[in-house]
């Protein structure tokens, strides 16, 4: 189930929150985008960065943030856990994905678990042929090198079309305006440019999904 998210409001009955309205030109075509923040903290910088990205999408886009990262277990066994099944279904139904991750030499464990599921046969190839935008924000490009490299490797293994964007701004709360958008014009330009990759090319419809064994869902 999806829920609309308002500023300062949290919902515990579902694993999704609705992103803010966009200011970019409306294309008139509905696009479903799922956002994943590589941090479990609701006020983490990467979470706010993800919210800001949602505000730059066309008003016709249906942008939802996945809030179930803390429930994703490590890959194991032949049973597909319910949280993983829900994530697979959400990603399969999406036209594109945005991942905002902290720039560290080691990825957060929960994000690693989710990527491991998606890059294994257990993940039902939910990301196959889908455009995925990886967002980091650092003053110096080299600071995000490890994060971008690790995410690109895992996402590419899952069959995703990966596009990276490191926004040239310090990870501080003052980098957002009162509406929650990026205040730095240069960073905002880079963000908007990255988001143009969310439309998958038409040739992805011809991609053949590899043969996989059937798994039992755990409910």
mmCIF file of C-alpha atoms in Angstrom:
data_model
loop_
_atom_site.group_PDB
_atom_site.id
_atom_site.type_symbol
_atom_site.label_atom_id
_atom_site.label_comp_id
_atom_site.label_asym_id
_atom_site.label_seq_id
_atom_site.Cartn_x
_atom_site.Cartn_y
_atom_site.Cartn_z
ATOM 1 C CA UNK A 1 0.000 0.000 0.000
ATOM 2 C CA UNK A 2 1.160 3.518 -0.779
ATOM 3 C CA UNK A 3 0.661 6.610 1.338
ATOM 4 C CA UNK A 4 1.010 10.275 0.558
ATOM 5 C CA UNK A 5 3.697 11.961 2.633
ATOM 6 C CA UNK A 6 3.281 15.427 4.035
ATOM 7 C CA UNK A 7 6.090 17.468 5.669
ATOM 8 C CA UNK A 8 6.849 16.153 9.126
ATOM 9 C CA UNK A 9 4.368 13.280 8.893
ATOM 10 C CA UNK A 10 5.346 9.611 9.138
ATOM 11 C CA UNK A 11 3.305 6.505 8.398
ATOM 12 C CA UNK A 12 3.857 3.088 9.938
ATOM 13 C CA UNK A 13 1.156 1.196 8.033
ATOM 14 C CA UNK A 14 3.158 0.918 4.800
ATOM 15 C CA UNK A 15 6.668 0.991 3.437
ATOM 16 C CA UNK A 16 6.295 3.877 0.991
ATOM 17 C CA UNK A 17 6.039 7.648 1.242
ATOM 18 C CA UNK A 18 4.975 10.036 -1.481
ATOM 19 C CA UNK A 19 7.519 12.578 -2.724
ATOM 20 C CA UNK A 20 6.889 16.308 -3.144
ATOM 21 C CA UNK A 21 5.484 18.055 -6.203
ATOM 22 C CA UNK A 22 7.880 18.901 -8.970
ATOM 23 C CA UNK A 23 8.638 22.208 -10.651
ATOM 24 C CA UNK A 24 10.041 20.728 -13.858
ATOM 25 C CA UNK A 25 7.878 20.980 -17.016
ATOM 26 C CA UNK A 26 5.086 18.420 -17.108
ATOM 27 C CA UNK A 27 5.533 15.980 -19.988
ATOM 28 C CA UNK A 28 1.920 14.844 -19.720
ATOM 29 C CA UNK A 29 3.047 11.222 -19.413
ATOM 30 C CA UNK A 30 2.846 9.300 -16.139
ATOM 31 C CA UNK A 31 6.150 7.905 -14.894
ATOM 32 C CA UNK A 32 6.596 5.749 -11.798
ATOM 33 C CA UNK A 33 9.813 6.346 -9.873
ATOM 34 C CA UNK A 34 10.939 4.604 -6.679
ATOM 35 C CA UNK A 35 13.448 6.306 -4.385
ATOM 36 C CA UNK A 36 15.752 4.530 -1.922
ATOM 37 C CA UNK A 37 17.777 6.386 0.716
ATOM 38 C CA UNK A 38 20.955 4.634 1.817
ATOM 39 C CA UNK A 39 20.349 5.619 5.436
ATOM 40 C CA UNK A 40 17.756 4.560 7.987
ATOM 41 C CA UNK A 41 17.606 8.001 9.626
ATOM 42 C CA UNK A 42 14.532 9.999 8.579
ATOM 43 C CA UNK A 43 16.431 13.302 8.749
ATOM 44 C CA UNK A 44 19.651 12.036 7.178
ATOM 45 C CA UNK A 45 21.163 14.234 4.480
ATOM 46 C CA UNK A 46 20.734 11.561 1.801
ATOM 47 C CA UNK A 47 17.037 11.296 2.687
ATOM 48 C CA UNK A 48 16.622 15.040 2.204
ATOM 49 C CA UNK A 49 18.595 14.783 -1.030
ATOM 50 C CA UNK A 50 16.175 12.115 -2.226
ATOM 51 C CA UNK A 51 13.215 14.338 -1.346
ATOM 52 C CA UNK A 52 14.840 17.188 -3.282
ATOM 53 C CA UNK A 53 15.271 14.925 -6.306
ATOM 54 C CA UNK A 54 11.574 14.082 -6.222
ATOM 55 C CA UNK A 55 10.702 17.766 -6.375
ATOM 56 C CA UNK A 56 12.588 18.095 -9.659
ATOM 57 C CA UNK A 57 10.589 15.382 -11.424
ATOM 58 C CA UNK A 58 7.708 16.267 -13.779
ATOM 59 C CA UNK A 59 4.387 16.781 -12.005
ATOM 60 C CA UNK A 60 3.058 13.756 -13.888
ATOM 61 C CA UNK A 61 5.624 11.507 -12.207
ATOM 62 C CA UNK A 62 4.506 9.246 -9.369
ATOM 63 C CA UNK A 63 7.493 9.393 -7.001
ATOM 64 C CA UNK A 64 7.516 7.167 -3.914
ATOM 65 C CA UNK A 65 10.249 6.593 -1.369
ATOM 66 C CA UNK A 66 10.824 3.031 -0.189
ATOM 67 C CA UNK A 67 10.962 2.980 3.608
ATOM 68 C CA UNK A 68 11.470 -0.741 4.179
ATOM 69 C CA UNK A 69 15.253 -0.875 3.937
ATOM 70 C CA UNK A 70 15.575 -1.743 7.629
ATOM 71 C CA UNK A 71 13.509 -4.917 7.063
ATOM 72 C CA UNK A 72 15.635 -6.364 4.248
ATOM 73 C CA UNK A 73 17.665 -9.373 5.523
ATOM 74 C CA UNK A 74 20.877 -10.781 4.013
ATOM 75 C CA UNK A 75 20.485 -13.184 1.075
ATOM 76 C CA UNK A 76 19.994 -16.731 2.339
ATOM 77 C CA UNK A 77 17.930 -19.868 1.751
ATOM 78 C CA UNK A 78 15.320 -20.613 -0.887
ATOM 79 C CA UNK A 79 12.506 -18.585 0.651
ATOM 80 C CA UNK A 80 11.864 -15.031 -0.527
ATOM 81 C CA UNK A 81 11.163 -12.889 2.581
ATOM 82 C CA UNK A 82 8.028 -10.746 2.418
ATOM 83 C CA UNK A 83 9.931 -7.405 2.629
ATOM 84 C CA UNK A 84 12.123 -8.481 -0.297
ATOM 85 C CA UNK A 85 9.078 -9.606 -2.272
ATOM 86 C CA UNK A 86 7.448 -6.208 -1.683
ATOM 87 C CA UNK A 87 10.599 -4.414 -2.833
ATOM 88 C CA UNK A 88 10.852 -6.587 -5.953
ATOM 89 C CA UNK A 89 7.241 -5.839 -6.855
ATOM 90 C CA UNK A 90 7.753 -2.101 -6.349
ATOM 91 C CA UNK A 91 10.891 -2.024 -8.474
ATOM 92 C CA UNK A 92 9.320 -4.186 -11.182
ATOM 93 C CA UNK A 93 6.410 -1.743 -11.462
ATOM 94 C CA UNK A 94 8.693 1.318 -11.584
ATOM 95 C CA UNK A 95 9.934 3.037 -14.725
ATOM 96 C CA UNK A 96 13.061 4.208 -12.933
ATOM 97 C CA UNK A 97 14.844 4.258 -9.579
ATOM 98 C CA UNK A 98 16.762 6.914 -7.641
ATOM 99 C CA UNK A 99 19.247 5.863 -4.946
ATOM 100 C CA UNK A 100 20.788 8.511 -2.690
ATOM 101 C CA UNK A 101 23.755 7.114 -0.790
ATOM 102 C CA UNK A 102 26.265 8.495 1.716
ATOM 103 C CA UNK A 103 29.797 8.860 0.349
ATOM 104 C CA UNK A 104 31.695 6.296 2.417
ATOM 105 C CA UNK A 105 34.262 3.658 1.527
ATOM 106 C CA UNK A 106 31.801 1.020 2.805
ATOM 107 C CA UNK A 107 28.123 0.947 1.859
ATOM 108 C CA UNK A 108 25.492 0.772 4.650
ATOM 109 C CA UNK A 109 24.744 -2.885 5.487
ATOM 110 C CA UNK A 110 21.004 -2.612 4.825
ATOM 111 C CA UNK A 111 21.599 -1.129 1.372
ATOM 112 C CA UNK A 112 24.072 -3.918 0.624
ATOM 113 C CA UNK A 113 21.442 -6.518 1.553
ATOM 114 C CA UNK A 114 18.905 -4.965 -0.827
ATOM 115 C CA UNK A 115 21.425 -4.801 -3.673
ATOM 116 C CA UNK A 116 22.512 -8.387 -3.054
ATOM 117 C CA UNK A 117 18.918 -9.564 -3.447
ATOM 118 C CA UNK A 118 18.457 -7.521 -6.618
ATOM 119 C CA UNK A 119 21.670 -8.810 -8.203
ATOM 120 C CA UNK A 120 20.865 -12.451 -7.436
ATOM 121 C CA UNK A 121 18.403 -14.752 -9.197
ATOM 122 C CA UNK A 122 16.281 -14.480 -6.042
ATOM 123 C CA UNK A 123 15.441 -10.859 -6.905
ATOM 124 C CA UNK A 124 13.448 -11.882 -9.998
ATOM 125 C CA UNK A 125 15.532 -9.448 -12.081
ATOM 126 C CA UNK A 126 13.399 -6.536 -10.892
ATOM 127 C CA UNK A 127 15.991 -4.002 -12.087
ATOM 128 C CA UNK A 128 16.688 -5.564 -15.469
ATOM 129 C CA UNK A 129 16.807 -2.844 -18.126
ATOM 130 C CA UNK A 130 15.654 -0.120 -15.725
ATOM 131 C CA UNK A 131 17.446 3.238 -15.428
ATOM 132 C CA UNK A 132 18.845 3.823 -11.939
ATOM 133 C CA UNK A 133 20.211 7.203 -10.842
ATOM 134 C CA UNK A 134 22.864 7.028 -8.101
ATOM 135 C CA UNK A 135 23.125 10.299 -6.169
ATOM 136 C CA UNK A 136 25.948 11.335 -3.850
ATOM 137 C CA UNK A 137 26.934 14.790 -2.661
ATOM 138 C CA UNK A 138 30.526 15.750 -1.908
ATOM 139 C CA UNK A 139 32.729 18.820 -2.118
ATOM 140 C CA UNK A 140 35.491 16.872 -3.853
ATOM 141 C CA UNK A 141 34.692 14.224 -6.515
ATOM 142 C CA UNK A 142 37.124 11.656 -5.104
ATOM 143 C CA UNK A 143 35.140 11.485 -1.860
ATOM 144 C CA UNK A 144 32.268 9.738 -3.613
ATOM 145 C CA UNK A 145 34.448 7.489 -5.783
ATOM 146 C CA UNK A 146 34.055 4.354 -3.653
ATOM 147 C CA UNK A 147 30.306 4.729 -3.202
ATOM 148 C CA UNK A 148 29.692 5.327 -6.897
ATOM 149 C CA UNK A 149 31.961 2.426 -7.887
ATOM 150 C CA UNK A 150 30.412 -0.067 -5.462
ATOM 151 C CA UNK A 151 26.846 0.855 -6.357
ATOM 152 C CA UNK A 152 27.520 0.782 -10.080
ATOM 153 C CA UNK A 153 29.047 -2.686 -9.762
ATOM 154 C CA UNK A 154 26.104 -4.118 -7.800
ATOM 155 C CA UNK A 155 23.422 -2.440 -9.891
ATOM 156 C CA UNK A 156 25.052 -3.436 -13.165
ATOM 157 C CA UNK A 157 25.118 -7.033 -11.944
ATOM 158 C CA UNK A 158 21.347 -6.728 -11.464
ATOM 159 C CA UNK A 159 20.950 -5.618 -15.085
ATOM 160 C CA UNK A 160 20.216 -1.966 -14.304
ATOM 161 C CA UNK A 161 21.178 0.936 -16.567
ATOM 162 C CA UNK A 162 23.237 2.957 -14.086
ATOM 163 C CA UNK A 163 23.724 6.722 -14.244
ATOM 164 C CA UNK A 164 25.794 8.424 -11.545
ATOM 165 C CA UNK A 165 25.660 12.006 -10.312
ATOM 166 C CA UNK A 166 27.833 13.524 -7.602
ATOM 167 C CA UNK A 167 26.393 16.904 -6.681
ATOM 168 C CA UNK A 168 29.055 19.557 -5.927
ATOM 169 C CA UNK A 169 27.758 20.710 -2.581
ATOM 170 C CA UNK A 170 28.556 20.184 1.083
ATOM 171 C CA UNK A 171 26.233 17.734 2.892
ATOM 172 C CA UNK A 172 24.707 20.281 5.283
ATOM 173 C CA UNK A 173 21.068 21.207 6.022
ATOM 174 C CA UNK A 174 21.657 24.783 4.780
ATOM 175 C CA UNK A 175 22.057 23.423 1.251
ATOM 176 C CA UNK A 176 18.269 23.109 1.000
ATOM 177 C CA UNK A 177 15.855 25.990 0.532
ATOM 178 C CA UNK A 178 12.665 26.369 2.628
ATOM 179 C CA UNK A 179 10.771 24.205 0.118
ATOM 180 C CA UNK A 180 13.251 21.343 0.470
ATOM 181 C CA UNK A 181 14.910 21.846 -2.912
ATOM 182 C CA UNK A 182 18.651 22.207 -3.436
ATOM 183 C CA UNK A 183 19.631 25.830 -2.858
ATOM 184 C CA UNK A 184 22.848 25.647 -4.886
ATOM 185 C CA UNK A 185 22.021 26.420 -8.569
ATOM 186 C CA UNK A 186 25.013 24.408 -9.811
ATOM 187 C CA UNK A 187 24.061 21.332 -7.785
ATOM 188 C CA UNK A 188 20.440 21.668 -8.850
ATOM 189 C CA UNK A 189 21.505 21.822 -12.500
ATOM 190 C CA UNK A 190 23.537 18.610 -12.097
ATOM 191 C CA UNK A 191 20.579 16.936 -10.390
ATOM 192 C CA UNK A 192 18.120 17.865 -13.131
ATOM 193 C CA UNK A 193 20.549 16.695 -15.790
ATOM 194 C CA UNK A 194 20.901 13.317 -14.063
ATOM 195 C CA UNK A 195 17.137 12.871 -13.793
ATOM 196 C CA UNK A 196 16.748 13.073 -17.572
ATOM 197 C CA UNK A 197 18.138 9.513 -17.697
ATOM 198 C CA UNK A 198 15.103 8.063 -15.919
ATOM 199 C CA UNK A 199 13.359 7.223 -19.171
ATOM 200 C CA UNK A 200 14.501 3.737 -20.264
ATOM 201 C CA UNK A 201 15.391 3.360 -23.947
ATOM 202 C CA UNK A 202 12.826 1.488 -26.047
ATOM 203 C CA UNK A 203 15.297 -1.294 -26.750
ATOM 204 C CA UNK A 204 15.041 -2.509 -23.140
ATOM 205 C CA UNK A 205 11.715 -4.083 -24.076
ATOM 206 C CA UNK A 206 13.644 -6.653 -26.107
ATOM 207 C CA UNK A 207 15.884 -7.761 -23.237
ATOM 208 C CA UNK A 208 15.577 -11.457 -22.414
ATOM 209 C CA UNK A 209 15.321 -12.334 -18.735
ATOM 210 C CA UNK A 210 17.739 -15.119 -17.743
ATOM 211 C CA UNK A 211 16.300 -18.462 -16.671
ATOM 212 C CA UNK A 212 15.858 -18.682 -12.914
ATOM 213 C CA UNK A 213 14.524 -21.153 -10.436
ATOM 214 C CA UNK A 214 11.262 -20.479 -8.660
ATOM 215 C CA UNK A 215 11.366 -19.400 -5.045
ATOM 216 C CA UNK A 216 8.745 -19.703 -2.356
ATOM 217 C CA UNK A 217 7.481 -16.463 -0.852
ATOM 218 C CA UNK A 218 7.414 -16.125 2.911
ATOM 219 C CA UNK A 219 4.371 -14.368 4.296
#
